[in-house]
Coordinates of C-alpha atoms in Angstrom, one line a residue:
Chain A
X185 CA 24.1 -1.8 -56.8
X186 CA 25.7 -4.5 -54.7
X187 CA 22.6 -6.7 -55.5
X188 CA 23.2 -6.0 -59.2
X189 CA 26.8 -7.0 -59.0
X190 CA 26.0 -10.1 -57.0
X191 CA 23.4 -11.2 -59.5
X192 CA 25.9 -10.7 -62.3
X193 CA 28.4 -12.8 -60.4
X194 CA 26.0 -15.6 -59.7
X195 CA 24.9 -15.7 -63.4
X196 CA 28.5 -15.8 -64.5
X197 CA 29.2 -18.7 -62.2
X198 CA 26.2 -20.6 -63.5
X199 CA 27.2 -20.1 -67.1
X200 CA 30.7 -21.2 -66.4
X201 CA 29.4 -24.3 -64.6
X202 CA 27.3 -25.2 -67.6
X203 CA 30.2 -24.7 -70.0
X204 CA 32.4 -26.9 -67.8
X205 CA 29.8 -29.6 -67.7
X206 CA 29.7 -29.7 -71.6
X207 CA 33.5 -29.8 -71.6
X208 CA 33.4 -32.6 -69.1
X209 CA 30.8 -34.6 -71.1
X210 CA 32.9 -34.3 -74.2
X211 CA 36.0 -35.3 -72.3
X212 CA 34.3 -38.3 -70.8
X213 CA 32.0 -39.6 -73.6
X214 CA 33.5 -38.7 -76.9
X215 CA 36.1 -41.3 -78.0
X216 CA 37.6 -43.7 -75.5
X217 CA 40.0 -42.1 -73.1
X218 CA 41.7 -45.4 -72.3
X219 CA 42.1 -46.5 -75.9
X220 CA 43.6 -43.2 -76.8
X221 CA 46.2 -43.6 -74.0
X222 CA 47.2 -47.3 -74.1
X223 CA 46.4 -48.1 -77.7
X224 CA 44.7 -51.1 -79.3
X225 CA 47.0 -53.9 -78.0
X226 CA 46.5 -53.4 -74.2
X227 CA 45.0 -56.4 -72.3
X228 CA 41.7 -56.2 -70.6
X229 CA 43.4 -56.2 -67.2
X230 CA 45.6 -53.2 -68.2
X231 CA 42.6 -51.3 -69.2
X232 CA 40.7 -52.0 -66.0
X233 CA 43.7 -51.0 -64.0
X234 CA 44.1 -47.8 -65.9
X235 CA 40.4 -47.1 -65.7
X236 CA 40.6 -47.4 -61.9
X237 CA 43.8 -45.3 -61.8
X238 CA 42.2 -42.5 -63.8
X239 CA 39.0 -42.7 -61.7
X240 CA 36.8 -43.6 -64.6
X241 CA 34.9 -46.1 -62.3
X242 CA 33.8 -43.5 -59.9
X243 CA 30.2 -42.1 -59.9
X244 CA 29.7 -39.3 -62.4
X245 CA 29.2 -36.5 -59.9
X246 CA 32.5 -37.4 -58.3
X247 CA 34.2 -37.4 -61.7
X248 CA 32.7 -34.1 -62.6
X249 CA 33.8 -32.6 -59.2
X250 CA 37.4 -33.9 -59.8
X251 CA 37.3 -32.5 -63.3
X252 CA 36.3 -29.1 -61.9
X253 CA 39.0 -29.2 -59.2
X254 CA 41.7 -30.1 -61.7
X255 CA 40.6 -27.5 -64.2
X256 CA 40.6 -24.8 -61.5
X257 CA 44.3 -25.8 -60.7
X258 CA 45.2 -25.5 -64.4
X259 CA 45.3 -29.3 -65.0
X260 CA 43.4 -29.8 -68.2
X261 CA 44.7 -33.3 -69.1
X262 CA 47.0 -34.5 -71.8
X263 CA 46.5 -33.9 -75.5
X264 CA 45.7 -37.2 -77.3
X265 CA 47.9 -36.3 -80.3
X266 CA 50.8 -34.5 -78.8
X267 CA 51.0 -36.2 -75.5
X268 CA 51.7 -33.0 -73.7
X269 CA 49.7 -31.2 -71.0
X270 CA 46.9 -29.2 -72.7
X271 CA 47.5 -26.3 -70.3
X272 CA 51.0 -25.9 -71.6
X273 CA 49.9 -26.0 -75.2
X274 CA 47.3 -23.4 -74.6
X275 CA 49.8 -21.3 -72.6
X276 CA 52.3 -21.2 -75.4
X277 CA 49.7 -20.0 -77.9
X278 CA 47.7 -17.7 -75.6
X279 CA 49.9 -14.5 -76.1
X280 CA 49.6 -14.7 -79.9
X281 CA 45.8 -14.8 -79.8
X282 CA 45.4 -12.2 -77.0
X283 CA 47.7 -9.8 -78.8
X284 CA 45.8 -10.2 -82.1
X285 CA 42.3 -9.9 -80.5
X286 CA 43.1 -6.9 -78.3
X287 CA 44.7 -4.9 -81.1
X288 CA 41.8 -5.8 -83.4
X289 CA 39.2 -4.7 -80.9
X290 CA 41.1 -1.5 -80.3
X291 CA 41.4 -0.8 -84.0
X292 CA 37.7 -1.6 -84.6
X293 CA 36.7 0.7 -81.7
X294 CA 38.8 3.7 -82.7
X295 CA 38.1 3.5 -86.4
X296 CA 34.5 2.4 -85.9
X297 CA 33.8 5.4 -83.6
X298 CA 35.5 7.9 -85.9
X299 CA 33.7 6.7 -89.0
X300 CA 30.4 6.4 -87.2
X301 CA 30.6 9.9 -85.9
X302 CA 31.7 11.2 -89.3
X303 CA 28.9 9.5 -91.2
X304 CA 26.4 10.7 -88.7
X305 CA 27.5 14.4 -88.8
X306 CA 27.9 14.5 -92.6
X307 CA 24.9 12.4 -93.2
X308 CA 24.4 13.3 -96.8
X309 CA 28.0 13.8 -97.8
X310 CA 29.5 11.9 -100.7
X311 CA 32.3 10.3 -98.6
X312 CA 29.8 9.3 -95.9
X313 CA 27.6 7.5 -98.4
X314 CA 30.6 5.7 -99.9
X315 CA 31.7 4.5 -96.5
X316 CA 28.2 3.3 -95.7
X317 CA 27.9 1.3 -99.0
X318 CA 31.4 -0.1 -98.5
X319 CA 30.4 -1.4 -95.0
X320 CA 27.4 -3.2 -96.5
X321 CA 29.5 -5.1 -98.9
X322 CA 32.0 -5.8 -96.1
X323 CA 29.4 -7.4 -93.9
X324 CA 28.4 -9.8 -96.7
X325 CA 32.0 -10.9 -97.4
X326 CA 33.2 -14.0 -95.5
X327 CA 36.2 -13.2 -93.2
X328 CA 38.6 -15.6 -94.9
X329 CA 38.0 -13.9 -98.3
X330 CA 38.9 -10.5 -96.9
X331 CA 42.1 -12.1 -95.5
X332 CA 43.0 -13.7 -98.8
X333 CA 42.3 -10.5 -100.6
X334 CA 44.7 -8.6 -98.3
X335 CA 47.3 -11.3 -98.8
X336 CA 47.0 -10.9 -102.6
X337 CA 47.3 -7.1 -102.5
X338 CA 50.0 -6.6 -99.9
X339 CA 52.1 -9.9 -100.1
X340 CA 51.8 -11.1 -103.6
X341 CA 51.5 -7.8 -105.6
X342 CA 53.1 -5.2 -103.4
X343 CA 55.4 -7.5 -101.4
X344 CA 55.1 -5.2 -98.4
X345 CA 53.9 -7.5 -95.7
X346 CA 54.5 -11.2 -94.8
X347 CA 51.6 -13.5 -95.5
X348 CA 51.9 -15.9 -92.6
X349 CA 53.3 -16.4 -89.1
X350 CA 54.2 -13.9 -86.3
X351 CA 57.6 -12.8 -87.5
X352 CA 60.3 -12.5 -84.7
X353 CA 58.9 -12.4 -81.2
X354 CA 60.4 -11.1 -78.0
X355 CA 60.0 -13.2 -74.9
X356 CA 59.0 -11.3 -71.7
X357 CA 58.8 -13.9 -69.0
X358 CA 56.1 -16.4 -70.2
X359 CA 54.6 -13.8 -72.5
X360 CA 55.7 -13.4 -76.1
X361 CA 55.1 -10.3 -78.1
X362 CA 55.6 -9.3 -81.8
X363 CA 55.2 -5.6 -81.0
X364 CA 58.9 -5.0 -80.3
X365 CA 60.4 -6.2 -83.5
X366 CA 59.9 -4.8 -87.0
X367 CA 59.0 -8.2 -88.6
X368 CA 56.6 -8.8 -85.7
X369 CA 54.8 -5.5 -86.2
X370 CA 54.6 -6.1 -90.0
X371 CA 53.2 -9.6 -89.4
X372 CA 50.5 -8.2 -87.2
X373 CA 49.1 -5.7 -89.7
X374 CA 47.0 -7.9 -92.0
X375 CA 45.6 -10.3 -89.4
X376 CA 44.6 -7.4 -87.1
X377 CA 42.8 -5.6 -90.0
X378 CA 41.1 -8.8 -91.1
X379 CA 39.9 -9.6 -87.7
X380 CA 38.8 -6.0 -87.0
X381 CA 36.8 -5.6 -90.2
X382 CA 33.6 -7.1 -89.1
X383 CA 33.5 -5.5 -85.7
X384 CA 34.5 -2.2 -87.3
X385 CA 31.5 -2.1 -89.6
X386 CA 29.2 -3.2 -86.7
X387 CA 30.5 -0.5 -84.4
X388 CA 30.4 2.1 -87.1
X389 CA 26.8 1.5 -88.0
X390 CA 25.8 1.4 -84.4
X391 CA 27.5 4.7 -83.5
X392 CA 25.9 6.3 -86.6
X393 CA 22.4 5.3 -85.8
X394 CA 22.7 6.2 -82.1
X395 CA 24.2 9.5 -82.9
X396 CA 21.4 10.3 -85.4
X397 CA 18.9 9.4 -82.7
X398 CA 20.6 11.6 -80.0
X399 CA 21.0 14.5 -82.4
X400 CA 17.2 14.7 -82.7
X401 CA 16.7 15.1 -79.0
X402 CA 15.5 18.2 -77.3
X403 CA 18.6 18.9 -75.3
X404 CA 20.8 18.9 -78.4
X405 CA 18.5 21.3 -80.2
X406 CA 18.5 23.4 -77.1
X407 CA 22.3 23.4 -76.9
X408 CA 22.4 24.4 -80.5
X409 CA 19.9 27.2 -79.9
X410 CA 22.2 28.5 -77.1
X411 CA 24.9 28.9 -79.7
X412 CA 27.2 26.2 -78.4
X413 CA 29.7 25.3 -81.1
X414 CA 29.0 22.2 -83.2
X415 CA 32.2 20.5 -82.1
X416 CA 31.2 20.7 -78.4
X417 CA 27.7 19.5 -79.1
X418 CA 28.9 16.6 -81.2
X419 CA 31.5 15.3 -78.9
X420 CA 30.5 16.4 -75.4
X421 CA 26.8 16.1 -75.6
X422 CA 25.9 13.7 -78.4
X423 CA 28.7 11.2 -78.4
X424 CA 28.8 10.7 -74.7
X425 CA 25.2 9.6 -74.7
X426 CA 25.7 7.1 -77.4
X427 CA 28.5 5.3 -75.4
X428 CA 26.3 3.0 -73.4
X429 CA 25.1 0.7 -76.2
X430 CA 28.5 1.1 -78.0
X431 CA 30.3 -0.2 -74.9
X432 CA 27.9 -3.1 -74.6
X433 CA 28.3 -4.2 -78.1
X434 CA 32.0 -3.7 -78.2
X435 CA 32.3 -5.7 -75.0
X436 CA 30.1 -8.5 -76.2
X437 CA 32.0 -8.5 -79.5
X438 CA 35.4 -9.0 -77.8
X439 CA 34.3 -12.6 -77.2
X440 CA 33.4 -13.0 -80.9
X441 CA 36.7 -11.5 -81.8
X442 CA 38.4 -14.3 -80.0
X443 CA 36.2 -16.9 -81.7
X444 CA 36.5 -15.3 -85.2
X445 CA 40.3 -15.5 -84.6
X446 CA 39.8 -19.2 -85.5
X447 CA 39.3 -18.2 -89.1
X448 CA 41.8 -15.3 -89.2
X449 CA 44.5 -17.4 -87.6
X450 CA 44.0 -20.2 -90.1
X451 CA 44.2 -17.8 -93.1
X452 CA 47.4 -16.3 -91.9
X453 CA 48.9 -19.4 -90.3
X454 CA 49.0 -17.4 -87.0
X455 CA 50.3 -19.6 -84.2
X456 CA 47.4 -18.9 -81.8
X457 CA 44.7 -20.8 -80.0
X458 CA 42.2 -20.7 -82.8
X459 CA 44.5 -22.5 -85.2
X460 CA 45.2 -25.0 -82.4
X461 CA 41.5 -25.5 -82.0
X462 CA 40.9 -26.1 -85.7
X463 CA 43.7 -28.7 -85.8
X464 CA 42.2 -30.4 -82.7
X465 CA 38.8 -30.6 -84.4
X466 CA 40.4 -32.1 -87.5
X467 CA 42.1 -34.9 -85.6
X468 CA 39.4 -35.2 -82.8
X469 CA 41.8 -34.2 -80.0
X470 CA 39.1 -34.0 -77.4
X471 CA 41.0 -32.6 -74.4
X472 CA 42.2 -29.7 -76.5
X473 CA 38.7 -29.1 -77.8
X474 CA 37.2 -29.2 -74.3
X475 CA 39.9 -26.9 -72.9
X476 CA 39.4 -24.4 -75.7
X477 CA 35.7 -24.4 -75.0
X478 CA 36.3 -23.6 -71.3
X479 CA 38.7 -20.9 -72.3
X480 CA 36.3 -19.2 -74.6
X481 CA 33.5 -19.6 -72.0
X482 CA 35.7 -17.9 -69.4
X483 CA 36.5 -15.0 -71.7
X484 CA 32.8 -14.5 -72.4
X485 CA 31.9 -14.5 -68.7
X486 CA 34.7 -12.2 -67.7
X487 CA 33.9 -9.8 -70.6
X488 CA 30.3 -9.8 -69.6
X489 CA 31.1 -9.0 -66.0
X490 CA 33.4 -6.1 -67.1
X491 CA 30.8 -4.7 -69.4
X492 CA 28.3 -4.7 -66.6
X493 CA 30.9 -2.7 -64.5
X494 CA 31.5 -0.2 -67.2
X495 CA 27.7 0.2 -67.5
X496 CA 27.7 1.3 -63.9
X497 CA 30.4 3.9 -64.6
X498 CA 28.7 5.3 -67.6
X499 CA 25.1 5.4 -66.5
X500 CA 24.6 7.0 -63.1
X501 CA 21.0 5.9 -63.1
X502 CA 22.1 2.3 -62.6
X503 CA 24.0 3.2 -59.4
X504 CA 20.9 3.9 -57.5
X505 CA 19.7 1.0 -55.4
X506 CA 16.2 0.8 -56.9
X507 CA 17.5 0.8 -60.5
X508 CA 16.2 -2.1 -62.7
X509 CA 18.9 -4.4 -64.0
X510 CA 20.4 -3.3 -67.3
X511 CA 19.2 -6.2 -69.3
Chain B
X185 CA -40.1 -16.1 -115.0
X186 CA -36.5 -16.4 -114.2
X187 CA -35.4 -15.7 -110.7
X188 CA -33.1 -12.7 -110.7
X189 CA -29.7 -13.8 -111.5
X190 CA -27.3 -12.7 -108.7
X191 CA -24.5 -10.5 -110.0
X192 CA -21.7 -12.8 -110.9
X193 CA -19.0 -12.7 -108.3
X194 CA -15.5 -12.1 -109.5
X195 CA -14.2 -15.5 -110.7
X196 CA -11.9 -17.0 -108.0
X197 CA -8.4 -16.3 -108.9
X198 CA -5.8 -19.0 -109.2
X199 CA -3.0 -19.1 -106.7
X200 CA -0.5 -17.7 -109.2
X201 CA -2.8 -14.8 -110.2
X202 CA -3.3 -13.9 -106.6
X203 CA 0.4 -14.0 -106.0
X204 CA 1.1 -11.8 -109.0
X205 CA -1.5 -9.3 -107.7
X206 CA -0.2 -9.3 -104.2
X207 CA 1.6 -6.4 -102.4
X208 CA 4.6 -8.6 -102.0
X209 CA 5.0 -9.2 -105.7
X210 CA 4.3 -5.5 -106.4
X211 CA 7.1 -4.5 -104.1
X212 CA 9.4 -7.1 -105.8
X213 CA 8.5 -5.7 -109.2
X214 CA 9.3 -2.2 -108.3
X215 CA 12.6 -2.8 -106.6
X216 CA 15.5 -3.1 -109.1
X217 CA 17.8 -4.4 -106.4
X218 CA 15.4 -7.3 -105.6
X219 CA 14.9 -8.2 -109.3
X220 CA 18.7 -8.2 -109.9
X221 CA 19.4 -10.2 -106.7
X222 CA 16.5 -12.6 -107.4
X223 CA 17.6 -13.2 -111.0
X224 CA 21.2 -13.9 -109.9
X225 CA 20.2 -16.2 -107.1
X226 CA 17.7 -18.0 -109.3
X227 CA 20.2 -18.5 -112.2
X228 CA 22.9 -19.7 -109.9
X229 CA 20.5 -22.1 -108.1
X230 CA 19.3 -23.4 -111.5
X231 CA 22.8 -23.9 -112.8
X232 CA 23.8 -25.7 -109.6
X233 CA 20.8 -28.0 -109.7
X234 CA 21.5 -28.9 -113.3
X235 CA 25.2 -29.3 -112.6
X236 CA 25.1 -32.9 -113.8
X237 CA 23.8 -31.8 -117.3
X238 CA 25.6 -28.5 -117.7
X239 CA 29.1 -29.2 -116.4
X240 CA 31.6 -30.4 -119.0
X241 CA 33.0 -32.8 -116.4
X242 CA 31.9 -34.7 -113.2
X243 CA 34.0 -32.7 -110.7
X244 CA 33.3 -35.2 -107.9
X245 CA 34.5 -38.2 -109.8
X246 CA 38.3 -38.6 -109.5
X247 CA 38.3 -41.0 -112.5
X248 CA 37.0 -38.2 -114.8
X249 CA 40.1 -36.0 -114.1
X250 CA 43.1 -36.0 -116.4
X251 CA 46.4 -35.0 -114.7
X252 CA 47.7 -33.8 -118.0
X253 CA 45.1 -31.0 -117.9
X254 CA 46.5 -29.7 -114.7
X255 CA 47.0 -25.9 -114.5
X256 CA 45.2 -25.3 -117.8
X257 CA 44.6 -21.5 -118.1
X258 CA 41.1 -20.1 -118.6
X259 CA 39.8 -20.3 -122.2
X260 CA 42.6 -22.7 -123.2
X261 CA 42.5 -26.4 -124.3
X262 CA 43.7 -29.0 -121.8
X263 CA 46.9 -31.0 -122.8
X264 CA 45.3 -34.3 -121.8
X265 CA 41.6 -34.3 -122.8
X266 CA 41.8 -31.6 -125.5
X267 CA 38.7 -30.1 -124.0
X268 CA 38.1 -26.4 -123.6
X269 CA 38.5 -25.1 -120.1
X270 CA 36.5 -21.9 -119.9
X271 CA 37.6 -21.0 -116.4
X272 CA 40.8 -23.1 -116.3
X273 CA 41.7 -26.2 -114.4
X274 CA 43.3 -26.9 -111.0
X275 CA 46.4 -29.0 -110.2
X276 CA 44.6 -32.3 -110.7
X277 CA 43.0 -31.2 -114.0
X278 CA 39.6 -30.5 -112.5
X279 CA 37.7 -28.1 -114.6
X280 CA 37.0 -25.0 -112.5
X281 CA 33.6 -24.3 -114.1
X282 CA 32.4 -27.8 -113.3
X283 CA 33.9 -27.7 -109.8
X284 CA 32.0 -24.4 -109.2
X285 CA 28.7 -25.9 -110.5
X286 CA 29.0 -29.1 -108.4
X287 CA 30.5 -27.1 -105.5
X288 CA 27.6 -24.6 -105.4
X289 CA 25.2 -27.4 -105.6
X290 CA 26.7 -28.9 -102.5
X291 CA 26.9 -25.5 -100.8
X292 CA 23.2 -24.9 -101.6
X293 CA 22.1 -28.4 -100.4
X294 CA 24.0 -28.0 -97.1
X295 CA 22.7 -24.4 -96.7
X296 CA 19.0 -25.3 -97.4
X297 CA 19.1 -28.5 -95.4
X298 CA 20.7 -26.9 -92.4
X299 CA 18.3 -23.9 -92.4
X300 CA 15.4 -26.4 -92.6
X301 CA 16.9 -28.3 -89.7
X302 CA 17.4 -25.2 -87.5
X303 CA 14.0 -23.9 -88.6
X304 CA 12.1 -27.0 -87.4
X305 CA 14.1 -27.3 -84.2
X306 CA 13.9 -23.6 -83.4
X307 CA 10.3 -23.1 -84.2
X308 CA 9.3 -26.3 -82.4
X309 CA 11.2 -25.3 -79.2
X310 CA 10.0 -21.7 -79.5
X311 CA 6.3 -22.8 -79.7
X312 CA 6.8 -25.2 -76.8
X313 CA 8.5 -22.5 -74.7
X314 CA 5.9 -19.8 -75.4
X315 CA 2.8 -22.1 -75.1
X316 CA 3.7 -24.3 -72.2
X317 CA 5.8 -21.7 -70.2
X318 CA 7.1 -22.5 -66.7
X319 CA 10.3 -24.5 -66.2
X320 CA 10.4 -25.8 -69.8
X321 CA 10.4 -22.2 -71.1
X322 CA 13.0 -21.1 -68.6
X323 CA 15.3 -24.0 -69.6
X324 CA 14.9 -23.6 -73.4
X325 CA 15.4 -19.8 -73.3
X326 CA 18.4 -20.0 -71.0
X327 CA 20.1 -22.4 -73.4
X328 CA 19.2 -20.2 -76.3
X329 CA 20.6 -17.1 -74.4
X330 CA 23.9 -18.9 -73.7
X331 CA 24.2 -20.2 -77.2
X332 CA 23.4 -16.9 -78.9
X333 CA 26.3 -15.3 -77.1
X334 CA 28.7 -17.7 -78.7
X335 CA 29.4 -17.3 -82.4
X336 CA 27.8 -19.9 -84.7
X337 CA 31.1 -20.9 -86.3
X338 CA 32.5 -22.0 -82.9
X339 CA 29.4 -24.1 -82.0
X340 CA 29.4 -25.7 -85.5
X341 CA 33.1 -26.6 -85.1
X342 CA 32.5 -28.1 -81.7
X343 CA 29.5 -30.1 -82.9
X344 CA 31.5 -31.2 -85.9
X345 CA 34.4 -32.3 -83.7
X346 CA 32.2 -34.2 -81.3
X347 CA 30.3 -35.9 -84.1
X348 CA 33.7 -37.0 -85.6
X349 CA 34.6 -38.5 -82.2
X350 CA 31.4 -40.5 -82.1
X351 CA 31.4 -41.8 -85.6
X352 CA 33.9 -44.5 -86.5
X353 CA 36.7 -43.2 -88.7
X354 CA 35.9 -45.3 -91.8
X355 CA 32.5 -43.7 -92.1
X356 CA 33.7 -40.1 -91.8
X357 CA 33.7 -39.4 -95.5
X358 CA 30.1 -40.6 -96.2
X359 CA 28.7 -39.0 -93.1
X360 CA 30.6 -35.7 -93.6
X361 CA 27.7 -33.9 -95.4
X362 CA 25.1 -35.0 -92.8
X363 CA 27.4 -34.0 -89.9
X364 CA 27.9 -30.6 -91.6
X365 CA 24.2 -30.0 -91.9
X366 CA 23.5 -31.0 -88.3
X367 CA 26.5 -28.9 -87.1
X368 CA 25.4 -25.7 -88.9
X369 CA 21.7 -26.4 -88.1
X370 CA 22.4 -26.8 -84.4
X371 CA 24.4 -23.5 -84.3
X372 CA 21.5 -21.4 -85.6
X373 CA 18.3 -22.6 -84.0
X374 CA 18.3 -20.1 -81.1
X375 CA 17.2 -17.1 -83.1
X376 CA 14.1 -18.8 -84.4
X377 CA 13.2 -20.0 -81.0
X378 CA 13.4 -16.5 -79.6
X379 CA 11.3 -14.9 -82.3
X380 CA 8.7 -17.7 -82.2
X381 CA 8.4 -17.6 -78.5
X382 CA 7.9 -13.9 -78.4
X383 CA 5.1 -14.0 -81.0
X384 CA 3.6 -17.1 -79.3
X385 CA 3.4 -15.2 -76.0
X386 CA 1.3 -12.5 -77.8
X387 CA -0.8 -14.9 -79.9
X388 CA -1.7 -17.4 -77.2
X389 CA -3.9 -14.9 -75.3
X390 CA -5.9 -14.0 -78.3
X391 CA -9.6 -15.2 -78.6
X392 CA -9.0 -17.8 -81.3
X393 CA -6.5 -19.7 -79.3
X394 CA -8.6 -19.4 -76.1
X395 CA -11.6 -20.7 -78.1
X396 CA -9.7 -23.6 -79.5
X397 CA -8.6 -24.5 -76.0
X398 CA -12.1 -24.2 -74.7
X399 CA -13.3 -26.6 -77.4
X400 CA -11.0 -29.1 -75.8
X401 CA -8.5 -29.3 -78.6
X402 CA -5.3 -30.8 -77.2
X403 CA -2.1 -28.6 -77.0
X404 CA -0.2 -30.1 -79.9
X405 CA -2.9 -29.4 -82.6
X406 CA -3.5 -25.9 -81.1
X407 CA 0.2 -25.2 -81.5
X408 CA 0.6 -26.6 -85.0
X409 CA -2.7 -25.7 -86.6
X410 CA -3.7 -22.5 -84.9
X411 CA -0.5 -20.8 -83.6
X412 CA 2.0 -21.8 -86.2
X413 CA 0.5 -20.1 -89.2
X414 CA 0.2 -16.9 -87.2
X415 CA 3.8 -16.8 -86.0
X416 CA 5.4 -17.9 -89.3
X417 CA 5.9 -14.6 -91.0
X418 CA 9.0 -13.2 -89.3
X419 CA 10.5 -16.7 -89.3
X420 CA 10.6 -16.7 -93.1
X421 CA 12.6 -13.5 -93.2
X422 CA 15.1 -14.9 -90.7
X423 CA 15.3 -18.1 -92.7
X424 CA 16.2 -16.2 -96.0
X425 CA 18.9 -14.2 -94.3
X426 CA 20.1 -17.3 -92.5
X427 CA 20.4 -19.2 -95.8
X428 CA 23.1 -16.7 -96.9
X429 CA 24.8 -17.1 -93.5
X430 CA 24.6 -20.9 -93.6
X431 CA 26.2 -20.9 -97.0
X432 CA 29.0 -18.7 -95.7
X433 CA 29.3 -20.9 -92.6
X434 CA 29.6 -24.0 -94.7
X435 CA 32.2 -22.3 -96.9
X436 CA 34.1 -21.2 -93.8
X437 CA 34.1 -24.7 -92.3
X438 CA 35.2 -26.3 -95.6
X439 CA 37.9 -23.6 -95.9
X440 CA 39.1 -24.5 -92.4
X441 CA 39.4 -28.1 -93.7
X442 CA 36.7 -29.5 -91.4
X443 CA 33.8 -29.6 -93.9
X444 CA 33.1 -31.8 -96.9
X445 CA 35.7 -34.4 -97.9
X446 CA 38.4 -33.2 -100.4
X447 CA 37.0 -35.5 -103.2
X448 CA 33.8 -33.5 -103.1
X449 CA 34.9 -30.0 -103.0
X450 CA 32.4 -27.3 -102.1
X451 CA 33.1 -23.6 -102.8
X452 CA 35.0 -23.2 -99.5
X453 CA 37.2 -26.2 -100.2
X454 CA 38.0 -24.9 -103.7
X455 CA 39.0 -21.6 -102.1
X456 CA 41.3 -23.4 -99.7
X457 CA 43.0 -25.3 -102.6
X458 CA 43.2 -22.0 -104.6
X459 CA 44.9 -20.1 -101.8
X460 CA 48.0 -22.4 -102.2
X461 CA 48.5 -21.1 -105.7
X462 CA 48.2 -17.4 -104.8
X463 CA 51.9 -16.9 -105.0
X464 CA 52.6 -19.0 -108.0
X465 CA 50.3 -17.1 -110.4
X466 CA 47.5 -19.6 -111.0
X467 CA 45.0 -17.0 -110.0
X468 CA 42.0 -18.7 -111.6
X469 CA 41.9 -21.6 -109.2
X470 CA 41.1 -19.1 -106.4
X471 CA 39.3 -16.2 -108.1
X472 CA 36.4 -17.9 -109.8
X473 CA 35.2 -20.0 -106.8
X474 CA 35.5 -16.9 -104.6
X475 CA 33.5 -14.8 -107.0
X476 CA 30.8 -17.5 -107.1
X477 CA 30.6 -17.7 -103.4
X478 CA 30.3 -13.9 -103.0
X479 CA 27.7 -13.6 -105.7
X480 CA 25.6 -16.4 -104.2
X481 CA 25.8 -15.2 -100.6
X482 CA 25.3 -11.5 -101.6
X483 CA 22.3 -12.1 -103.8
X484 CA 20.5 -14.2 -101.2
X485 CA 21.4 -11.7 -98.6
X486 CA 19.9 -8.8 -100.6
X487 CA 16.8 -10.9 -101.2
X488 CA 16.5 -11.4 -97.5
X489 CA 16.9 -7.7 -96.8
X490 CA 14.2 -6.9 -99.4
X491 CA 11.8 -9.5 -98.0
X492 CA 12.3 -8.1 -94.5
X493 CA 11.4 -4.6 -95.6
X494 CA 8.6 -5.8 -97.8
X495 CA 7.0 -7.7 -95.0
X496 CA 7.5 -5.0 -92.4
X497 CA 4.2 -3.1 -92.2
X498 CA 5.9 -0.1 -90.6
X499 CA 7.9 0.6 -93.8
X500 CA 4.9 0.5 -96.1

């Protein structure tokens, strides 16, 4: 088990190093870092001095090492456009994105599990079939159209919910949350639903097919023969054994949720990291792009590690020393 | 005495006849969903390709627009040009129907070209990895693993941003479509590489490949002439489904404002413009392009689903 954990850790570190290297290459080779700081009119001498001061004359491995050391201390350079530290820019927008992503993942998990179990148990029911067909259409719709559709229904026609922004937020230390005010909660509804939609259909279909698989196994039939009530069979025996793949997919999807937030945040003008990233791509603000890449890489690596840990908790077979790695 | 005439063999059928007689076509003929999806996709593709002839107006030519036609409602005459606007006009007097025709042509071109790009890249790298093995295989598959865990849209955005940084600003507009194709193509190659590598690993130990190698044929012809035809089947299915995904990806990028230039709106760009008029009641600017995008993506998606099932021997 310790070997399994160690292997996960080493892999995580390698992936992170690769992502950091890509970020560093973008930083160093896309655009001209000096021109973007001093502008077109600087003399050659100024440029050379700045180049030396910034360490751009050092050998590449030295520069990469310095980049890593700085990044580890939270120094991600200055934004070309806004002239402010990138770390501060990301920090301001982090809470908005995290709040959105976590609530979406939670919604997708809860609703996806419920609908998945329901459609599996009432396999031939009318409602179950309607839900399954609706999920198929949902998968083919682009995220931004779902968001625009929601805006049309709930903001334009019904006027219930605001169509952009976070509403009023409450400051808790460096964190900001919209959960404590009414306008903040209202603003969260549509972005959360939009972002959760795709994951929701994915989890639902997965739970359904896994449940159907498990329900056919010997031990479930045996339990039924013993006269154990359906409710107990469904939830204690069947559902529990579908959880391993569900947790994996949900975990892996958490990373995608953060990335899909790029689209959702743009639709709803949500002041989060994704919207910042899109703006930085539009104006080629390389430091912000590189920092966002590192952030997403970090999220993926951490989520993968956590998923591996949850695996260990759910599947006792993995805890034995001889067990093969999960993947 | 005549020599006994051998019984005449069945006349060799033409390619078309053989296709019409195949299992694949039979399965198409008997699936109403596939016929419907195929018809819609074919009609939309045809209309898009003939945009130059069919469209009442060249939607990509700013000089063809008349500002007086702005906000013309569907089925009404424009104030400026006196023309009939079947699906209405946007703020600049651009005919929505023409914009959809030209826009879906652009979406299809970007979609098909990017799928072709990722197909060539992915199949090439997959063949190489499966056939050569060793370190090259480990490196290629490692990169594919890492890339597959990131969503395509994020990778496409990054590639787009980097390309913008490398290309001088005054060439952004003309290079935009090419950059878009490369960005979407680069974000989707990994799936092909994985599939092709897996089937290459199986195929390369079969007798015909061993025989070809024993004959002294060098690795490249073995890969292209002998292996490729035998690993191509599943790749076609992925390509069809990926075409729908690539069209949606292009629409998403253009919606985010990082795709095609605003003077050449694709379906995603039209939707981005249309969203601004959601509150002011000009619904046609948004609704028709959105419907066109959904129809196009959905019909290609359904075709891909059908093709997957039709080519899957387990389901026959």
